[in-house]
mmCIF file of C-alpha atoms in Angstrom:
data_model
loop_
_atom_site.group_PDB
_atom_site.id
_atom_site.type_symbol
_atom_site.label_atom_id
_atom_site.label_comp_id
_atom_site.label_asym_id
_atom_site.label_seq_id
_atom_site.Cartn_x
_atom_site.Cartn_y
_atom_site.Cartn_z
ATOM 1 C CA UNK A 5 34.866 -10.264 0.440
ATOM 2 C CA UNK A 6 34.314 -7.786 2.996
ATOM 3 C CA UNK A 7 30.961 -8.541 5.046
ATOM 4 C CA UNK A 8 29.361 -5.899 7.683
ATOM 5 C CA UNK A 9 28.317 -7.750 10.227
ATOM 6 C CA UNK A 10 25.929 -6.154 12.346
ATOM 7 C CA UNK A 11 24.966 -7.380 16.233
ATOM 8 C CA UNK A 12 28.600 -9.027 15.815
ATOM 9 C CA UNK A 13 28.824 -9.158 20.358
ATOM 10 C CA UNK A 14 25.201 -10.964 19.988
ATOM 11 C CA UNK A 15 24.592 -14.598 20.729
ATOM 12 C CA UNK A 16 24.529 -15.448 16.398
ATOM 13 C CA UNK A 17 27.629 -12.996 15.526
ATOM 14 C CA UNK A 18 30.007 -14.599 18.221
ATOM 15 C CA UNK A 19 29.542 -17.534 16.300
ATOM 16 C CA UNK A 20 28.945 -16.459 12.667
ATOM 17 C CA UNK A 21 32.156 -13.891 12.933
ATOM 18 C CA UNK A 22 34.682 -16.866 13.694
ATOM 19 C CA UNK A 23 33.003 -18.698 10.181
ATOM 20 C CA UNK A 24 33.209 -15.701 8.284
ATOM 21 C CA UNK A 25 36.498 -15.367 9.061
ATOM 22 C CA UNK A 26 37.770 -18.828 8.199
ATOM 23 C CA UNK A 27 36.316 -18.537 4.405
ATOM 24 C CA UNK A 28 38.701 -15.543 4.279
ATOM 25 C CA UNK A 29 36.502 -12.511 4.059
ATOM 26 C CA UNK A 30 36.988 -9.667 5.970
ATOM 27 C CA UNK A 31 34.596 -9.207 8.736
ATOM 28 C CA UNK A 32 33.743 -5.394 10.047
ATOM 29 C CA UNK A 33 31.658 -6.422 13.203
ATOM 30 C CA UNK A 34 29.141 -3.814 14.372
ATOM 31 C CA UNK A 35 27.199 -3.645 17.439
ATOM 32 C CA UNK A 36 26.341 -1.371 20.735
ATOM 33 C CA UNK A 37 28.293 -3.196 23.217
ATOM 34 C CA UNK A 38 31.889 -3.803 23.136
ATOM 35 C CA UNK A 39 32.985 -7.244 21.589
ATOM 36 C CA UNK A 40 35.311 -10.070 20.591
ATOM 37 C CA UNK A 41 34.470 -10.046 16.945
ATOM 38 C CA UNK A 42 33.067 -6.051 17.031
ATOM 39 C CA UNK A 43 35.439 -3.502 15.494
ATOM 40 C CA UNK A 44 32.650 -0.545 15.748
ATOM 41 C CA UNK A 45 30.416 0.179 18.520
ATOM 42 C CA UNK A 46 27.043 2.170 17.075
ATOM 43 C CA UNK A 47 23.651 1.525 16.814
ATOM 44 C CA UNK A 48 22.379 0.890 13.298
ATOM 45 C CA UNK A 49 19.686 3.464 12.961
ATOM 46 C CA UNK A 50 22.378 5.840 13.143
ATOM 47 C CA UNK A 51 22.551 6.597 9.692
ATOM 48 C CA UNK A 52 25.735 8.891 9.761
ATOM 49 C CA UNK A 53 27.169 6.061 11.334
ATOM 50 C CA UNK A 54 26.187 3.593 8.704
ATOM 51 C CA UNK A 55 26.833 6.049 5.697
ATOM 52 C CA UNK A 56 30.669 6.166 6.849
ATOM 53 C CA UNK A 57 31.145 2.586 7.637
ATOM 54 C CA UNK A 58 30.396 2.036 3.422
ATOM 55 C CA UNK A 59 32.266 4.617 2.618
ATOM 56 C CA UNK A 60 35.464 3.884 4.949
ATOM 57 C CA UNK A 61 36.015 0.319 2.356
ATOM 58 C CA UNK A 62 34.666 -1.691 0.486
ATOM 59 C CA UNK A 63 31.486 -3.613 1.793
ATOM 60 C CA UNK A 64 30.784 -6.549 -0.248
ATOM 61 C CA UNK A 65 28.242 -8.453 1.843
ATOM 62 C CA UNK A 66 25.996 -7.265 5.071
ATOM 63 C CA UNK A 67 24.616 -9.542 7.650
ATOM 64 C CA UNK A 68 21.976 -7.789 9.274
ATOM 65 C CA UNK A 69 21.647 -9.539 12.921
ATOM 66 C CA UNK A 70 21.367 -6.405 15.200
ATOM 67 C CA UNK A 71 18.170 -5.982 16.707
ATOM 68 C CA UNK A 72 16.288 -5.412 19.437
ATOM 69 C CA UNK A 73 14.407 -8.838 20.435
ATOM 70 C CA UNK A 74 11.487 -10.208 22.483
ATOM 71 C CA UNK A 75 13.076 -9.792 26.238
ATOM 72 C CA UNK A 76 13.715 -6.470 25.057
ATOM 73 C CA UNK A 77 9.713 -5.262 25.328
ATOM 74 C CA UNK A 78 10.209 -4.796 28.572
ATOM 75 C CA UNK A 79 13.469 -2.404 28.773
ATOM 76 C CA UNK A 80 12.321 -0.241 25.604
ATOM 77 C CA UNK A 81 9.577 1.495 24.037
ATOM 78 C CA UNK A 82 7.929 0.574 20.813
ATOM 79 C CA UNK A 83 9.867 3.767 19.587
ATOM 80 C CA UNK A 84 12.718 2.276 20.366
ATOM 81 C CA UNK A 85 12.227 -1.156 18.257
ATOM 82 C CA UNK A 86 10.247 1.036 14.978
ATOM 83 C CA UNK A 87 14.122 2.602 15.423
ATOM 84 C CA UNK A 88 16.162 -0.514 15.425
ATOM 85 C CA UNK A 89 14.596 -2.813 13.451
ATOM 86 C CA UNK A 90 12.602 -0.893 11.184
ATOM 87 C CA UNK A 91 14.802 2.392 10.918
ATOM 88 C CA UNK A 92 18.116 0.549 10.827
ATOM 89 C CA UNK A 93 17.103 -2.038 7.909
ATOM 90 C CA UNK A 94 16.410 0.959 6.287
ATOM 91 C CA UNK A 95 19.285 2.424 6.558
ATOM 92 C CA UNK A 96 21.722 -1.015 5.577
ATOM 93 C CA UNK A 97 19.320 -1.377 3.115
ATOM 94 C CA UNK A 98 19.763 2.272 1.681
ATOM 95 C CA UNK A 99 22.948 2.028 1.611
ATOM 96 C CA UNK A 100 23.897 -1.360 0.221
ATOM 97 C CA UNK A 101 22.449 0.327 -2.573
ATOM 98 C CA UNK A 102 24.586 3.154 -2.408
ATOM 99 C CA UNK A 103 27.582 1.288 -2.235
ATOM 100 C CA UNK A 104 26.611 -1.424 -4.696
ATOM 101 C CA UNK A 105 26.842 -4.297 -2.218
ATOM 102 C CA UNK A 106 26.570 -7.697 -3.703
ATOM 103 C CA UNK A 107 24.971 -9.304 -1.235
ATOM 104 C CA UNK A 108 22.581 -9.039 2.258
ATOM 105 C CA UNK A 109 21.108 -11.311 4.818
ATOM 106 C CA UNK A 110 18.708 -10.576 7.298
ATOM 107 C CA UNK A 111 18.394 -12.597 10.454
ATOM 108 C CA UNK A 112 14.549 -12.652 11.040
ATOM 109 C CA UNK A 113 12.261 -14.879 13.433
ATOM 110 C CA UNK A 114 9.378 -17.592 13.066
ATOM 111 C CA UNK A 115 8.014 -15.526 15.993
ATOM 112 C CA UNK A 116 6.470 -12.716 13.182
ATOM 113 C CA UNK A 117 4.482 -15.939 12.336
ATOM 114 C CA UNK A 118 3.237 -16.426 15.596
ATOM 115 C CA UNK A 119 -0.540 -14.888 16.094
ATOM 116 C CA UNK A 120 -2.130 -14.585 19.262
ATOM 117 C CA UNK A 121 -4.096 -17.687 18.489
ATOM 118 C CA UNK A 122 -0.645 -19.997 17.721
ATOM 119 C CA UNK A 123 0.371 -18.635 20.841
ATOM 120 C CA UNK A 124 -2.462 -19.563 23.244
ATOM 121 C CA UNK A 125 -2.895 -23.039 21.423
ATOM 122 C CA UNK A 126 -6.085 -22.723 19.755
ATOM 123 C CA UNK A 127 -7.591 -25.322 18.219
ATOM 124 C CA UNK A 128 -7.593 -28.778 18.457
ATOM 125 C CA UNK A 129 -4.574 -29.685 16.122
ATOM 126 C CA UNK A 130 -0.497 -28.614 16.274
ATOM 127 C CA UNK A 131 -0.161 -25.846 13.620
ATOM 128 C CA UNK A 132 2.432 -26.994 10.657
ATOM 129 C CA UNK A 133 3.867 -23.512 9.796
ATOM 130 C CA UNK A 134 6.483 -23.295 6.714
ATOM 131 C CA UNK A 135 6.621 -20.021 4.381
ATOM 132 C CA UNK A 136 3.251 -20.182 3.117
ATOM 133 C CA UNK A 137 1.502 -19.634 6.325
ATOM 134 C CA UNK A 138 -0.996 -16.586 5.393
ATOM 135 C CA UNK A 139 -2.122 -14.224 7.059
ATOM 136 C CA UNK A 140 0.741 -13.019 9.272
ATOM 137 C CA UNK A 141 -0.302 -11.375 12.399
ATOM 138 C CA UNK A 142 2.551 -10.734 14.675
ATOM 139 C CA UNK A 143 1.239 -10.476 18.747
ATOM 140 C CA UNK A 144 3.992 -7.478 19.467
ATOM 141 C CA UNK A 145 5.731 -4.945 18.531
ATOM 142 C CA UNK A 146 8.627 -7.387 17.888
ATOM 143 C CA UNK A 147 7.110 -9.150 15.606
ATOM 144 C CA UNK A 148 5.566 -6.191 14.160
ATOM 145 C CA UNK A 149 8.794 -4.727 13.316
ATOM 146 C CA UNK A 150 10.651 -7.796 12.130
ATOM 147 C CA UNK A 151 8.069 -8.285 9.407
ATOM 148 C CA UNK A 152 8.506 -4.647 8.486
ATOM 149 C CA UNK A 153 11.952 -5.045 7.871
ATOM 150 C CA UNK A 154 11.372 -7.853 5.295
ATOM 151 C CA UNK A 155 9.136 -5.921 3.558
ATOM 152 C CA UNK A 156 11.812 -3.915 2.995
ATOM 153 C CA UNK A 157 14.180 -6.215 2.420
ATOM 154 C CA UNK A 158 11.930 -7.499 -0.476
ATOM 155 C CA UNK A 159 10.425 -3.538 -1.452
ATOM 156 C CA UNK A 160 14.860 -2.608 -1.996
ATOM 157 C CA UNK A 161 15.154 -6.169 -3.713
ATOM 158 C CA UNK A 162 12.218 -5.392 -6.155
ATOM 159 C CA UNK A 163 13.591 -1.678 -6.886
ATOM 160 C CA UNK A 164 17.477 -2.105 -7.441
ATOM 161 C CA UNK A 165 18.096 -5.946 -7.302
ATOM 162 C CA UNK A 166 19.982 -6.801 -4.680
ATOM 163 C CA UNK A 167 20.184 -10.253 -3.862
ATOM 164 C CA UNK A 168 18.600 -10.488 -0.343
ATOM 165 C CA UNK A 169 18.104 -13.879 1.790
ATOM 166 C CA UNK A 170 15.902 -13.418 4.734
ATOM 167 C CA UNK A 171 16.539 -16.141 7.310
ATOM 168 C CA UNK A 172 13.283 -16.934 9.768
ATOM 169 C CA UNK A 173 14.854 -18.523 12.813
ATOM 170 C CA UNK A 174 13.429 -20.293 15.507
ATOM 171 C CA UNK A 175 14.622 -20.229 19.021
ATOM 172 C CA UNK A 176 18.437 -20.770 19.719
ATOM 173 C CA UNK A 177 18.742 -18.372 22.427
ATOM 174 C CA UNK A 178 21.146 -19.277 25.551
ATOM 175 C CA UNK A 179 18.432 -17.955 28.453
ATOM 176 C CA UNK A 180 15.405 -18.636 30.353
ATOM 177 C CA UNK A 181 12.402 -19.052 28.122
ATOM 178 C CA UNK A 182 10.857 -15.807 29.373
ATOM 179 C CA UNK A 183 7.878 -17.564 30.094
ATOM 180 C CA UNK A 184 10.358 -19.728 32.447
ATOM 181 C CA UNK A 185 7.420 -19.119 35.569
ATOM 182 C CA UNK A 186 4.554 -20.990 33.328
ATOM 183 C CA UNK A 187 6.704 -24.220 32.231
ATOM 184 C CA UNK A 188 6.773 -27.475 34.532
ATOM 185 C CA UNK A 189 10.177 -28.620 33.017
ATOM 186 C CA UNK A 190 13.557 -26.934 33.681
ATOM 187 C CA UNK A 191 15.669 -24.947 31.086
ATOM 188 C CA UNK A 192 17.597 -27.875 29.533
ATOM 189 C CA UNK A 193 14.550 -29.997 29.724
ATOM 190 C CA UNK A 194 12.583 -27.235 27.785
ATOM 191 C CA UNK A 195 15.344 -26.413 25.112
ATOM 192 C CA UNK A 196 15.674 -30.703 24.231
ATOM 193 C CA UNK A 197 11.975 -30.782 23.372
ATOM 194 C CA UNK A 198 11.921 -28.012 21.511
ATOM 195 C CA UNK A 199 14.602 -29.441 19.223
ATOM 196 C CA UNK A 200 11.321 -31.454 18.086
ATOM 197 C CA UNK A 201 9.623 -28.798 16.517
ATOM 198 C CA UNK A 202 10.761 -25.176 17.300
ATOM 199 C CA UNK A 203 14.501 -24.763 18.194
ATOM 200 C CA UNK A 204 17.776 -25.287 16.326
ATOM 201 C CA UNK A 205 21.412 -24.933 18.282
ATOM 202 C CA UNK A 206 23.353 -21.328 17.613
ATOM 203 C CA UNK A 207 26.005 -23.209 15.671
ATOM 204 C CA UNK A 208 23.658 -23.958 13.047
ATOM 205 C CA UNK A 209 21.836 -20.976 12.604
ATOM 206 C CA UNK A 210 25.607 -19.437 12.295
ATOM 207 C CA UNK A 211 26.206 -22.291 9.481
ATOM 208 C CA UNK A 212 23.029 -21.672 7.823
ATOM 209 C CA UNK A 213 24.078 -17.529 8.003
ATOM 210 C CA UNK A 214 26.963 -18.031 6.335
ATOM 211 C CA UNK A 215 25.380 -20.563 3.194
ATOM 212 C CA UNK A 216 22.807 -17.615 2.581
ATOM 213 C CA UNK A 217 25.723 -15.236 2.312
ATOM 214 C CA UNK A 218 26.830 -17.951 -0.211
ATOM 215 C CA UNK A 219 24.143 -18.443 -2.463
ATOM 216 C CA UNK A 220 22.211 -14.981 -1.785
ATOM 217 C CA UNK A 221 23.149 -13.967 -5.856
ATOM 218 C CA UNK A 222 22.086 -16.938 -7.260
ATOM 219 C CA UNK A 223 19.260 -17.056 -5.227
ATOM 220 C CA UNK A 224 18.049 -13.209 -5.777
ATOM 221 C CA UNK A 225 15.222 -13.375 -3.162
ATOM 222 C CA UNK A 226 14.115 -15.634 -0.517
ATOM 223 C CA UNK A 227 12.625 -16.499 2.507
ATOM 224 C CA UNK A 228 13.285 -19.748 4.686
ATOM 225 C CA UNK A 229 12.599 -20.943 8.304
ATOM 226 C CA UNK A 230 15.423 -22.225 9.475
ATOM 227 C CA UNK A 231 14.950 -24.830 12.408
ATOM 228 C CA UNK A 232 15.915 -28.462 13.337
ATOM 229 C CA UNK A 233 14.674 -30.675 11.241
ATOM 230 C CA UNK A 234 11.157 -32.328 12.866
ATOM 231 C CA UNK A 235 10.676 -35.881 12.924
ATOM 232 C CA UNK A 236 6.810 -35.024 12.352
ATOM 233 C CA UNK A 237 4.314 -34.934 9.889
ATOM 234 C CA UNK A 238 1.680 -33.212 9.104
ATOM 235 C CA UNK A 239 -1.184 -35.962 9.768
ATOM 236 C CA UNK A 240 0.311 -36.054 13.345
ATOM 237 C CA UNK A 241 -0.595 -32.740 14.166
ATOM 238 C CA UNK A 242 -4.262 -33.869 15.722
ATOM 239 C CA UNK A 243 -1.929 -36.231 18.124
ATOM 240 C CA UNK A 244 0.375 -34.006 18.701
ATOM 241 C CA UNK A 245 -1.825 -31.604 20.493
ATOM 242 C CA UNK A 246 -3.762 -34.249 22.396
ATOM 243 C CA UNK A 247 -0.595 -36.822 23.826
ATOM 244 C CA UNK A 248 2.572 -35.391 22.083
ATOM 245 C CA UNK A 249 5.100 -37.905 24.512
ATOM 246 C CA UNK A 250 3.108 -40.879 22.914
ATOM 247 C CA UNK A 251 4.112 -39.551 19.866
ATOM 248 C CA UNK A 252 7.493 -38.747 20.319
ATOM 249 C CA UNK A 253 7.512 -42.652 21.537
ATOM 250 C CA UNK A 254 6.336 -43.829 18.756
ATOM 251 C CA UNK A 255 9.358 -42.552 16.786
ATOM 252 C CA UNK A 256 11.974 -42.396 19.302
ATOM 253 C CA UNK A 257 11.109 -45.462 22.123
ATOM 254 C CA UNK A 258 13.677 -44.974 24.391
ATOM 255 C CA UNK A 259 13.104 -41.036 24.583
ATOM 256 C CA UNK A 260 11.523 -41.361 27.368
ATOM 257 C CA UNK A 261 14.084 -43.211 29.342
ATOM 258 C CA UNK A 262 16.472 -41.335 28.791
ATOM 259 C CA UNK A 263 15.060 -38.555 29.868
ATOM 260 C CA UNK A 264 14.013 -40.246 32.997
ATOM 261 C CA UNK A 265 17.496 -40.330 33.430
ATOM 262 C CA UNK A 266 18.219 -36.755 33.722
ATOM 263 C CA UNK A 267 14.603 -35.732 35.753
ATOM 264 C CA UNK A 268 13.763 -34.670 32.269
ATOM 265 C CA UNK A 269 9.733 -34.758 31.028
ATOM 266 C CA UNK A 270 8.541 -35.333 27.650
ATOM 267 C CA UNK A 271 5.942 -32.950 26.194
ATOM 268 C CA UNK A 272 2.552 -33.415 26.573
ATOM 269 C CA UNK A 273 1.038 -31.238 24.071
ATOM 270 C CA UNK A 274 2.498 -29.536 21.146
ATOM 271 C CA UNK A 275 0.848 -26.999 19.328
ATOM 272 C CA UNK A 276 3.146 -25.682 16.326
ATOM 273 C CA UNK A 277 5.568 -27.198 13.952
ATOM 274 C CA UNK A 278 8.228 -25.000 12.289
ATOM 275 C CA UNK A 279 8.948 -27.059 8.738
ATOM 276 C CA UNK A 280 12.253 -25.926 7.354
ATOM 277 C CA UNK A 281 11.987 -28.239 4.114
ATOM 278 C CA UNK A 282 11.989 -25.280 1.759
ATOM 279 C CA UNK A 283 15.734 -24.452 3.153
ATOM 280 C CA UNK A 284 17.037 -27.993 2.568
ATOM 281 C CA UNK A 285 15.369 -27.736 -0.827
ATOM 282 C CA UNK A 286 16.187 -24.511 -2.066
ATOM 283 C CA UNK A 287 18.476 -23.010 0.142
ATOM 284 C CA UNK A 288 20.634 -26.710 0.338
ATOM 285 C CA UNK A 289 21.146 -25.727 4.244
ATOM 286 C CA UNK A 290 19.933 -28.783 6.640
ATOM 287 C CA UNK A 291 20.469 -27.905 10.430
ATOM 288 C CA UNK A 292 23.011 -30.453 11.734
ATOM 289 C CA UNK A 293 21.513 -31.161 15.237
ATOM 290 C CA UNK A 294 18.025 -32.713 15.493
ATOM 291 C CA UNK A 295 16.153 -34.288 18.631
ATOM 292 C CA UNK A 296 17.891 -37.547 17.272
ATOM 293 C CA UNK A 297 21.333 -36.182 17.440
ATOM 294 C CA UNK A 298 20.331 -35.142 21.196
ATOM 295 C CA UNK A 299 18.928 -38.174 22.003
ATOM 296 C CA UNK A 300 22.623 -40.050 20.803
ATOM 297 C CA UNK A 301 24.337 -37.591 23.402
ATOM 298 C CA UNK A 302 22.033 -38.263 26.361
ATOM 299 C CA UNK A 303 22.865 -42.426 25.716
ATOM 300 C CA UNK A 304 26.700 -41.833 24.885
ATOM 301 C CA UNK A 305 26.419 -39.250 28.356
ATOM 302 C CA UNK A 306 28.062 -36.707 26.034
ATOM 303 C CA UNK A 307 27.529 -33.070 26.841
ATOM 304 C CA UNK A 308 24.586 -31.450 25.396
ATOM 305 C CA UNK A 309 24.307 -30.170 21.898
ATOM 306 C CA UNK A 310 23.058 -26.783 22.959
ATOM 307 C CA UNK A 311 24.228 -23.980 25.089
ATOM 308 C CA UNK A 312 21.976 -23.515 28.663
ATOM 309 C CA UNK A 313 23.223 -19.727 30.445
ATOM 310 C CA UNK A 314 20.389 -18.537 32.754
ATOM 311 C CA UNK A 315 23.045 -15.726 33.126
ATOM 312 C CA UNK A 316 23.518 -14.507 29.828
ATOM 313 C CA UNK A 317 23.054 -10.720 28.784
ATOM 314 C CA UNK A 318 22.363 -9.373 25.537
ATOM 315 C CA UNK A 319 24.419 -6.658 23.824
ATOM 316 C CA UNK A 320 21.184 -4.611 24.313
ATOM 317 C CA UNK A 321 20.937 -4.936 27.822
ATOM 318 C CA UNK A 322 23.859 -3.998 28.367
ATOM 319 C CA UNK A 323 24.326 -0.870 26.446
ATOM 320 C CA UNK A 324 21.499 0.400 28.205
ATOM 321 C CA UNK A 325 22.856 -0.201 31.579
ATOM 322 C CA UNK A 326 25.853 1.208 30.649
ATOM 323 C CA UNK A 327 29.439 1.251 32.500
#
């Protein structure tokens, strides 16, 4: 097959181009920077742009990762994201249509499921979040937009049938948290706990990319966190909250040692749980790397499992600061 892949010099599409590849399809990488895997540098709510790209050859597939993402509130405008991730799905969507294209995949975030009062830990109980969490109230306009997009994702699916997957992924990012300045712990530290309830590694959200390209026909229309598996459940949320370190002890009881080792902290509260059961059920994708697999690197003094760059800059960034 031929797959569009859009945001193909992003973090996800310098690792889902290379897997693409090796099943044999042909991969037409897309983005606004210049790279490895990106054949045409464009934005993708420019619709010209997109119209020609479908009608150059034969698009069998589109992964939709381009967009623009939280760090990003601060460069652009709200325009600016209604434009990308709104405007743009639009467009791919439009013209999938167009072009009869088999098969589409959106990259989306758990953070559209993330309301103000997730965020500033409400409550006196971890909140277990899977697909059914109701009512969605993004806190900005990232969130805003992203959950626009699937709405169109699933309004095109409902008109004309095409087989659509939307992927909700938790954090995988290589950078700072960008609320670096609040946390105690240091990046590594922060990115190993969060493979408890709220981070997967890039390599798996590539793998789990490319098994919703797979199965997006049979599966017509769908919607799946995707995230490390937790080692939780949901009558631990209460604890969680109150002494989440005595609870990771409980399951893991030499966690805390070995993060000793390293100057690392365990969490003391946790206050949300991304569940990605329904996409080892239905989807049949099961992240590979889990705080247990972590925990077997830090003992065997292997390198980590997931990729720490305080340096790294985003397609985004720079097209806007240009040459």
């Amino acid at each position: 097959m031929n797959i569009l892949l859009t945001g193909s010099s992003g973090w996800l599409g310098r690792h889902l181009a290379p897997l693409l590849k090796a099943d044999g399809h042909g991969v037409v990488g897309l983005d606004v920077a210049p790279g490895t895997h990106t054949d045409v540098i464009g934005a993708v709510d420019d619709r010209a742009l997109i119209s020609r790209l479908f009608g150059e050859q034969p698009i069998h597939g589109v992964v939709h990762g381009a967009a623009l993402h939280k760090p990003d509130i601060e460069r652009f405008p709200k325009q600016r994201f209604i434009d990308v991730n709104v405007s743009g799905t639009l467009a791919l969507l439009e013209e999938a249509v167009a072009a009869k294209v088999e098969r589409f995949v959106f990259t989306s975030t758990t953070s559209l499921m993330i309301s103000s009062a997730i965020r500033e830990g409400r409550g006196d109980a971890a909140i277990w979040i899977d697909e059914t969490l109701a009512p969605l109230a993004p806190r900005n306009i990232y969130g805003a937009t992203k959950l626009a997009a699937e709405r169109l994702c699933r309004l095109v699916h409902d008109e004309h049938g095409l087989p659509i997957v939307i992927l909700r992924t938790s954090r995988f990012f290589p950078e700072e948290d960008d609320q670096a300045h609040l946390l105690s712990t240091s990046g590594e530290n922060t990115k190993a706990t969060e493979l408890l309830n709220r981070r997967l590694t890039v390599e798996d959200a590539a793998e789990a990319h490319r098994v919703a390209l797979a199965r997006a026909p049979e599966i017509g229309f769908g919607i799946f966190i995707i995230s490390a598996p937790t080692p939780f459940s949901p009558d631990e949320a209460g604890a969680l909250k109150r002494d989440a370190a005595n609870v990771v002890a409980r399951h893991f009881p030499d966690a805390a040692g070995l993060f000793s080792r390293r100057g690392w902290q365990l969490p003391r509260s946790i206050d949300r749980i991304y569940d990605a059961t329904l996409a080892e059920r239905v989807l049949g994708f099961r992240c590979r790397t889990d705080f247990a697999a972590l925990l077997e690197t830090l003992r065997q003094d292997r390198p980590l499992p997931f990729k720490h760059d305080p340096s790294y800059v985003s397609p985004q960034a720079i097209a806007q600061r240009g040459p």
